[in-house]
Amino acid sequence: MRKLLFPALLILALIVTACGGGNNKSSKSETFTYESETGPVEVPVNPQRVVSLSGFTGNLMHLGVPVVGADIWSKSAVQFAEKLKDVEEASEENLEKLIELDPDLIVALSTAKNLDKIREIAPTVTYTWGALDIFDMHIEIGKAVNKEKEAREWVESFRKRLDEAEAKIKAKIGEDATVTVIEVYDKSIYVFGNNWARGTELLYQEMELGMPEKVKEQALEAGYYALSPEVLPEFVGDYLIISKYSNADTSFQDTETYKNIPAVKNGRVLEMTGEGASFSDPFTLEMQLDLFEEFFLNSP
């Protein structure tokens, strides 16, 4: 039944679009060619109904693009809670819902399911996660929604703020101090390299803070590494940052093994909410930099 339902709904949506249906439709008639990583895509000059099926929802919202549908991870992020409270949940698997949202642009990951069918619903731009650094990614999304100038202005401004933060932080903790970033999700503990969100790009790539040797060995190339609480002390540097999900099993923090880690004993631990920590958009980066500045500059 569902196989028959999708073509029928798609035809109906196309008929409604052809017949008019609201003032927002006028924006669909003006398009330009965006050179995406998969080739040229005709996208609206002024998109008014964008669906984000990816981790780039914050980038789109920061650029002032109207988002009418967003993935569940974006909807669950604490920093987007207010902004997305009236935005519908969208999924690469729920094609009927995508048709109902009537998007004029869809942004998705290159690994998304059903891309051939999704492209039939609206112009679709995909990105490969990690193919670009956090700033080039924001600029690239800006190009897709005709807001490259705004994207570049934010990058330039934020880079200046980062330079200032780096100077202050290094003056406080020293040039050789090391930082470890872990995440606790359900019953698992992960340690991260320098390009797996959770603030790692800011800490390691941009501010060039030190990474413990054990983290370099196990997580730098792979991006992340799962570990047991028993070996955690081997991975923790002078400072520890913990991304903690609400469902996390944090019983390891009650053990003597954890309590005897020097960073823990010295009060050099920052805990941040896991829901939303995996994004690298301007809203998230600004929030994380605020946390890092306060943490490092006020740590013992």
Short mmCIF file of C-alpha atoms in Angstrom, two decimals:
data_model
loop_
_atom_site.label_atom_id
_atom_site.label_comp_id
_atom_site.label_asym_id
_atom_site.label_seq_id
_atom_site.Cartn_x
_atom_site.Cartn_y
_atom_site.Cartn_z
CA MET A 1 0.00 0.00 0.00
CA ARG A 2 2.83 2.41 0.91
CA LYS A 3 4.50 1.73 -2.46
CA LEU A 4 1.34 2.96 -4.18
CA LEU A 5 0.85 5.84 -1.77
CA PHE A 6 4.14 7.61 -2.44
CA PRO A 7 3.70 8.14 -6.24
CA ALA A 8 0.12 9.27 -5.70
CA LEU A 9 1.13 11.82 -3.09
CA LEU A 10 4.01 13.03 -5.24
CA ILE A 11 1.71 13.59 -8.23
CA LEU A 12 -0.76 15.43 -6.01
CA ALA A 13 2.00 17.64 -4.63
CA LEU A 14 3.18 18.50 -8.15
CA ILE A 15 -0.37 19.40 -9.21
CA VAL A 16 -0.82 21.69 -6.20
CA THR A 17 2.53 23.35 -6.91
CA ALA A 18 1.63 23.95 -10.54
CA CYS A 19 -1.65 25.55 -9.54
CA GLY A 20 -0.12 28.16 -7.28
CA GLY A 21 -0.86 27.75 -3.60
CA GLY A 22 0.47 30.75 -1.68
CA ASN A 23 2.82 33.71 -1.79
CA ASN A 24 5.90 31.65 -0.93
CA LYS A 25 5.69 29.88 -4.29
CA SER A 26 6.98 32.93 -6.14
CA SER A 27 10.43 32.35 -4.68
CA LYS A 28 10.60 28.96 -6.40
CA SER A 29 10.53 30.51 -9.86
CA GLU A 30 13.86 32.27 -9.30
CA THR A 31 16.74 29.85 -9.18
CA PHE A 32 20.49 29.70 -9.67
CA THR A 33 22.93 26.87 -10.27
CA TYR A 34 24.78 25.76 -7.17
CA GLU A 35 27.87 23.66 -7.79
CA SER A 36 27.45 20.96 -5.17
CA GLU A 37 29.84 18.11 -4.41
CA THR A 38 27.68 15.85 -6.58
CA GLY A 39 27.36 18.31 -9.46
CA PRO A 40 25.19 21.31 -10.41
CA VAL A 41 21.83 21.72 -8.66
CA GLU A 42 19.18 24.31 -9.47
CA VAL A 43 18.27 25.86 -6.12
CA PRO A 44 15.99 28.78 -5.16
CA VAL A 45 17.54 32.23 -4.90
CA ASN A 46 15.54 32.92 -1.76
CA PRO A 47 14.51 29.60 -0.18
CA GLN A 48 11.49 29.88 2.08
CA ARG A 49 10.75 26.29 3.07
CA VAL A 50 13.94 24.38 3.80
CA VAL A 51 14.06 20.89 5.26
CA SER A 52 17.27 19.83 7.00
CA LEU A 53 17.89 16.08 7.11
CA SER A 54 21.41 16.53 8.44
CA GLY A 55 23.61 18.05 11.10
CA PHE A 56 23.58 21.42 9.35
CA THR A 57 20.30 22.76 10.75
CA GLY A 58 22.10 25.31 12.91
CA ASN A 59 24.07 26.63 9.94
CA LEU A 60 20.86 27.21 8.00
CA MET A 61 19.09 28.93 10.89
CA HIS A 62 22.11 31.13 11.64
CA LEU A 63 21.99 32.34 8.05
CA GLY A 64 18.34 33.33 8.52
CA VAL A 65 16.94 30.60 6.30
CA PRO A 66 13.38 29.47 7.20
CA VAL A 67 13.56 25.82 8.30
CA VAL A 68 10.21 23.99 8.20
CA GLY A 69 11.50 20.49 8.93
CA ALA A 70 14.51 19.15 10.85
CA ASP A 71 16.01 15.80 11.81
CA ILE A 72 15.47 14.31 15.27
CA TRP A 73 19.04 15.02 16.42
CA SER A 74 18.61 18.71 15.69
CA LYS A 75 15.22 18.71 17.40
CA SER A 76 16.83 17.15 20.49
CA ALA A 77 19.71 19.63 20.74
CA VAL A 78 19.42 21.93 23.76
CA GLN A 79 20.74 24.96 21.87
CA PHE A 80 18.01 24.62 19.24
CA ALA A 81 15.11 23.81 21.55
CA GLU A 82 13.47 27.23 21.38
CA LYS A 83 14.27 27.83 17.72
CA LEU A 84 12.87 24.49 16.57
CA LYS A 85 9.92 24.11 18.93
CA ASP A 86 7.40 24.81 16.15
CA VAL A 87 9.39 23.04 13.41
CA GLU A 88 8.22 19.62 12.27
CA GLU A 89 10.41 16.55 12.63
CA ALA A 90 11.59 15.28 9.26
CA SER A 91 13.29 12.06 8.24
CA GLU A 92 14.94 10.65 5.14
CA GLU A 93 12.76 7.58 5.62
CA ASN A 94 9.39 9.36 5.91
CA LEU A 95 8.89 10.52 2.33
CA GLU A 96 5.20 11.23 2.79
CA LYS A 97 6.04 13.74 5.53
CA LEU A 98 8.60 15.41 3.28
CA ILE A 99 5.95 15.87 0.59
CA GLU A 100 3.54 17.27 3.17
CA LEU A 101 6.15 19.86 4.28
CA ASP A 102 6.33 21.09 0.66
CA PRO A 103 10.00 22.18 0.78
CA ASP A 104 11.65 24.33 -1.84
CA LEU A 105 15.09 23.05 -0.76
CA ILE A 106 16.31 19.95 1.09
CA VAL A 107 19.74 19.70 2.73
CA ALA A 108 20.97 16.22 3.60
CA LEU A 109 24.06 14.15 4.25
CA SER A 110 25.55 12.29 1.30
CA THR A 111 24.89 9.05 3.22
CA ALA A 112 21.14 9.68 3.57
CA LYS A 113 18.74 6.96 2.47
CA ASN A 114 16.25 7.39 -0.39
CA LEU A 115 18.16 10.27 -2.00
CA ASP A 116 16.84 9.47 -5.48
CA LYS A 117 13.24 9.78 -4.24
CA ILE A 118 14.04 12.80 -2.07
CA ARG A 119 15.44 14.64 -5.09
CA GLU A 120 12.07 14.16 -6.81
CA ILE A 121 10.35 16.10 -4.01
CA ALA A 122 12.54 19.24 -4.09
CA PRO A 123 16.01 20.44 -5.09
CA THR A 124 18.37 18.55 -2.80
CA VAL A 125 21.91 19.44 -1.77
CA THR A 126 24.03 16.87 0.02
CA TYR A 127 27.31 17.13 1.92
CA THR A 128 29.82 14.55 3.08
CA TRP A 129 30.37 14.91 6.82
CA GLY A 130 33.94 15.94 7.57
CA ALA A 131 34.90 16.68 3.96
CA LEU A 132 35.35 20.36 4.86
CA ASP A 133 36.47 22.02 8.08
CA ILE A 134 33.84 23.69 10.27
CA PHE A 135 34.32 27.13 8.73
CA ASP A 136 34.53 26.12 5.07
CA MET A 137 31.41 24.01 5.70
CA HIS A 138 29.46 27.05 6.90
CA ILE A 139 30.61 29.07 3.89
CA GLU A 140 29.64 26.24 1.53
CA ILE A 141 26.15 26.08 3.02
CA GLY A 142 25.99 29.85 2.65
CA LYS A 143 26.67 29.46 -1.05
CA ALA A 144 23.82 26.95 -1.40
CA VAL A 145 21.26 29.33 0.13
CA ASN A 146 22.63 32.46 -1.57
CA LYS A 147 24.11 33.85 1.65
CA GLU A 148 27.83 33.39 1.16
CA LYS A 149 28.59 36.97 2.22
CA GLU A 150 26.84 36.52 5.57
CA ALA A 151 28.61 33.21 6.14
CA ARG A 152 32.04 34.69 5.45
CA GLU A 153 31.37 37.65 7.72
CA TRP A 154 30.55 35.35 10.64
CA VAL A 155 33.63 33.20 10.03
CA GLU A 156 35.89 36.23 9.98
CA SER A 157 34.36 37.63 13.17
CA PHE A 158 34.43 34.33 15.04
CA ARG A 159 38.03 33.60 14.05
CA LYS A 160 39.06 36.91 15.64
CA ARG A 161 37.25 35.96 18.82
CA LEU A 162 38.97 32.56 18.78
CA ASP A 163 42.40 34.17 18.48
CA GLU A 164 41.66 36.33 21.50
CA ALA A 165 40.37 33.35 23.48
CA GLU A 166 43.41 31.25 22.60
CA ALA A 167 45.79 33.95 23.84
CA LYS A 168 43.94 34.33 27.15
CA ILE A 169 43.55 30.60 27.75
CA LYS A 170 47.18 29.76 27.00
CA ALA A 171 48.34 32.60 29.22
CA LYS A 172 46.29 31.03 32.03
CA ILE A 173 46.96 27.28 31.62
CA GLY A 174 50.31 27.36 29.85
CA GLU A 175 51.42 26.44 26.34
CA ASP A 176 52.04 22.78 27.19
CA ALA A 177 48.78 21.95 28.99
CA THR A 178 46.83 19.00 27.56
CA VAL A 179 43.07 18.57 27.20
CA THR A 180 40.98 15.41 26.83
CA VAL A 181 37.44 15.31 25.43
CA ILE A 182 35.26 12.30 26.21
CA GLU A 183 31.59 11.53 25.77
CA VAL A 184 29.37 9.32 27.91
CA TYR A 185 26.44 7.83 26.01
CA ASP A 186 24.31 5.08 27.52
CA LYS A 187 26.90 2.66 28.95
CA SER A 188 29.74 3.67 26.62
CA ILE A 189 32.66 6.07 26.97
CA TYR A 190 34.37 7.56 23.93
CA VAL A 191 37.46 9.74 23.65
CA PHE A 192 37.78 12.04 20.63
CA GLY A 193 40.45 13.24 18.25
CA ASN A 194 40.55 16.70 16.70
CA ASN A 195 37.63 16.61 14.26
CA TRP A 196 34.64 14.95 15.87
CA ALA A 197 32.64 17.97 17.14
CA ARG A 198 32.11 18.19 20.94
CA GLY A 199 34.33 21.28 20.67
CA THR A 200 37.32 19.31 19.42
CA GLU A 201 37.84 21.49 16.35
CA LEU A 202 37.94 24.60 18.53
CA LEU A 203 40.25 23.13 21.14
CA TYR A 204 42.73 21.26 18.99
CA GLN A 205 42.56 22.71 15.47
CA GLU A 206 41.85 26.37 16.12
CA MET A 207 43.30 27.11 19.57
CA GLU A 208 45.96 24.39 19.20
CA LEU A 209 45.67 23.14 22.75
CA GLY A 210 47.64 20.00 23.58
CA MET A 211 46.32 16.45 23.15
CA PRO A 212 47.57 13.62 25.40
CA GLU A 213 49.80 11.09 23.65
CA LYS A 214 47.46 8.19 24.36
CA VAL A 215 44.59 10.06 22.70
CA LYS A 216 46.78 10.78 19.68
CA GLU A 217 47.63 7.10 19.38
CA GLN A 218 44.08 5.80 19.56
CA ALA A 219 41.69 8.55 18.43
CA LEU A 220 43.45 11.09 16.25
CA GLU A 221 43.28 9.15 13.01
CA ALA A 222 40.02 7.29 13.63
CA GLY A 223 38.25 10.32 15.13
CA TYR A 224 37.07 8.55 18.26
CA TYR A 225 37.91 5.54 20.40
CA ALA A 226 35.76 3.51 22.79
CA LEU A 227 37.37 2.80 26.14
CA SER A 228 36.59 1.26 29.51
CA PRO A 229 36.49 3.22 32.79
CA GLU A 230 39.50 1.25 34.02
CA VAL A 231 41.84 2.70 31.38
CA LEU A 232 40.37 6.21 31.37
CA PRO A 233 43.20 7.64 33.53
CA GLU A 234 45.68 6.78 30.76
CA PHE A 235 43.84 9.11 28.36
CA VAL A 236 43.10 12.12 30.57
CA GLY A 237 45.37 15.15 30.31
CA ASP A 238 45.64 18.20 32.53
CA TYR A 239 42.02 19.13 31.79
CA LEU A 240 39.00 16.91 31.11
CA ILE A 241 35.87 17.84 29.18
CA ILE A 242 32.92 15.46 29.39
CA SER A 243 30.00 15.51 26.96
CA LYS A 244 27.28 13.76 28.94
CA TYR A 245 23.98 12.52 27.52
CA SER A 246 20.91 12.43 29.73
CA ASN A 247 20.74 8.62 29.42
CA ALA A 248 24.40 8.15 30.33
CA ASP A 249 25.61 5.66 32.90
CA THR A 250 27.89 7.85 34.99
CA SER A 251 28.60 5.33 37.74
CA PHE A 252 32.27 5.36 36.75
CA GLN A 253 32.51 8.84 38.26
CA ASP A 254 31.83 7.33 41.67
CA THR A 255 34.85 5.02 41.50
CA GLU A 256 38.23 5.64 43.09
CA THR A 257 39.83 5.12 39.67
CA TYR A 258 38.04 8.20 38.36
CA LYS A 259 38.33 10.27 41.53
CA ASN A 260 42.10 9.78 41.60
CA ILE A 261 42.68 11.16 38.11
CA PRO A 262 44.78 14.33 38.65
CA ALA A 263 42.47 16.49 36.51
CA VAL A 264 39.52 15.36 38.64
CA LYS A 265 41.35 15.84 41.94
CA ASN A 266 42.43 19.33 40.84
CA GLY A 267 38.90 20.40 39.89
CA ARG A 268 39.71 20.67 36.20
CA VAL A 269 36.64 18.95 34.76
CA LEU A 270 34.01 20.58 32.56
CA GLU A 271 30.72 18.76 31.99
CA MET A 272 28.50 19.80 29.09
CA THR A 273 25.21 18.45 27.80
CA GLY A 274 25.65 15.69 25.25
CA GLU A 275 22.40 16.44 23.41
CA GLY A 276 23.58 18.94 20.81
CA ALA A 277 27.33 18.65 21.44
CA SER A 278 27.84 16.78 18.18
CA PHE A 279 27.09 19.83 16.00
CA SER A 280 29.59 22.33 14.58
CA ASP A 281 27.34 25.19 13.47
CA PRO A 282 27.76 28.84 14.57
CA PHE A 283 25.21 28.61 17.42
CA THR A 284 26.93 25.54 18.84
CA LEU A 285 30.46 26.84 18.37
CA GLU A 286 29.63 30.14 20.06
CA MET A 287 28.03 28.29 22.98
CA GLN A 288 30.99 25.94 23.33
CA LEU A 289 33.54 28.74 23.20
CA ASP A 290 31.66 30.52 25.99
CA LEU A 291 31.87 27.34 28.07
CA PHE A 292 35.57 26.81 27.33
CA GLU A 293 36.57 30.37 28.14
CA GLU A 294 34.76 30.31 31.47
CA PHE A 295 36.14 26.85 32.30
CA PHE A 296 39.81 27.40 31.52
CA LEU A 297 40.03 30.95 32.79
CA ASN A 298 38.42 30.05 36.12
CA SER A 299 39.92 26.60 36.70
CA PRO A 300 42.36 26.06 39.59
#
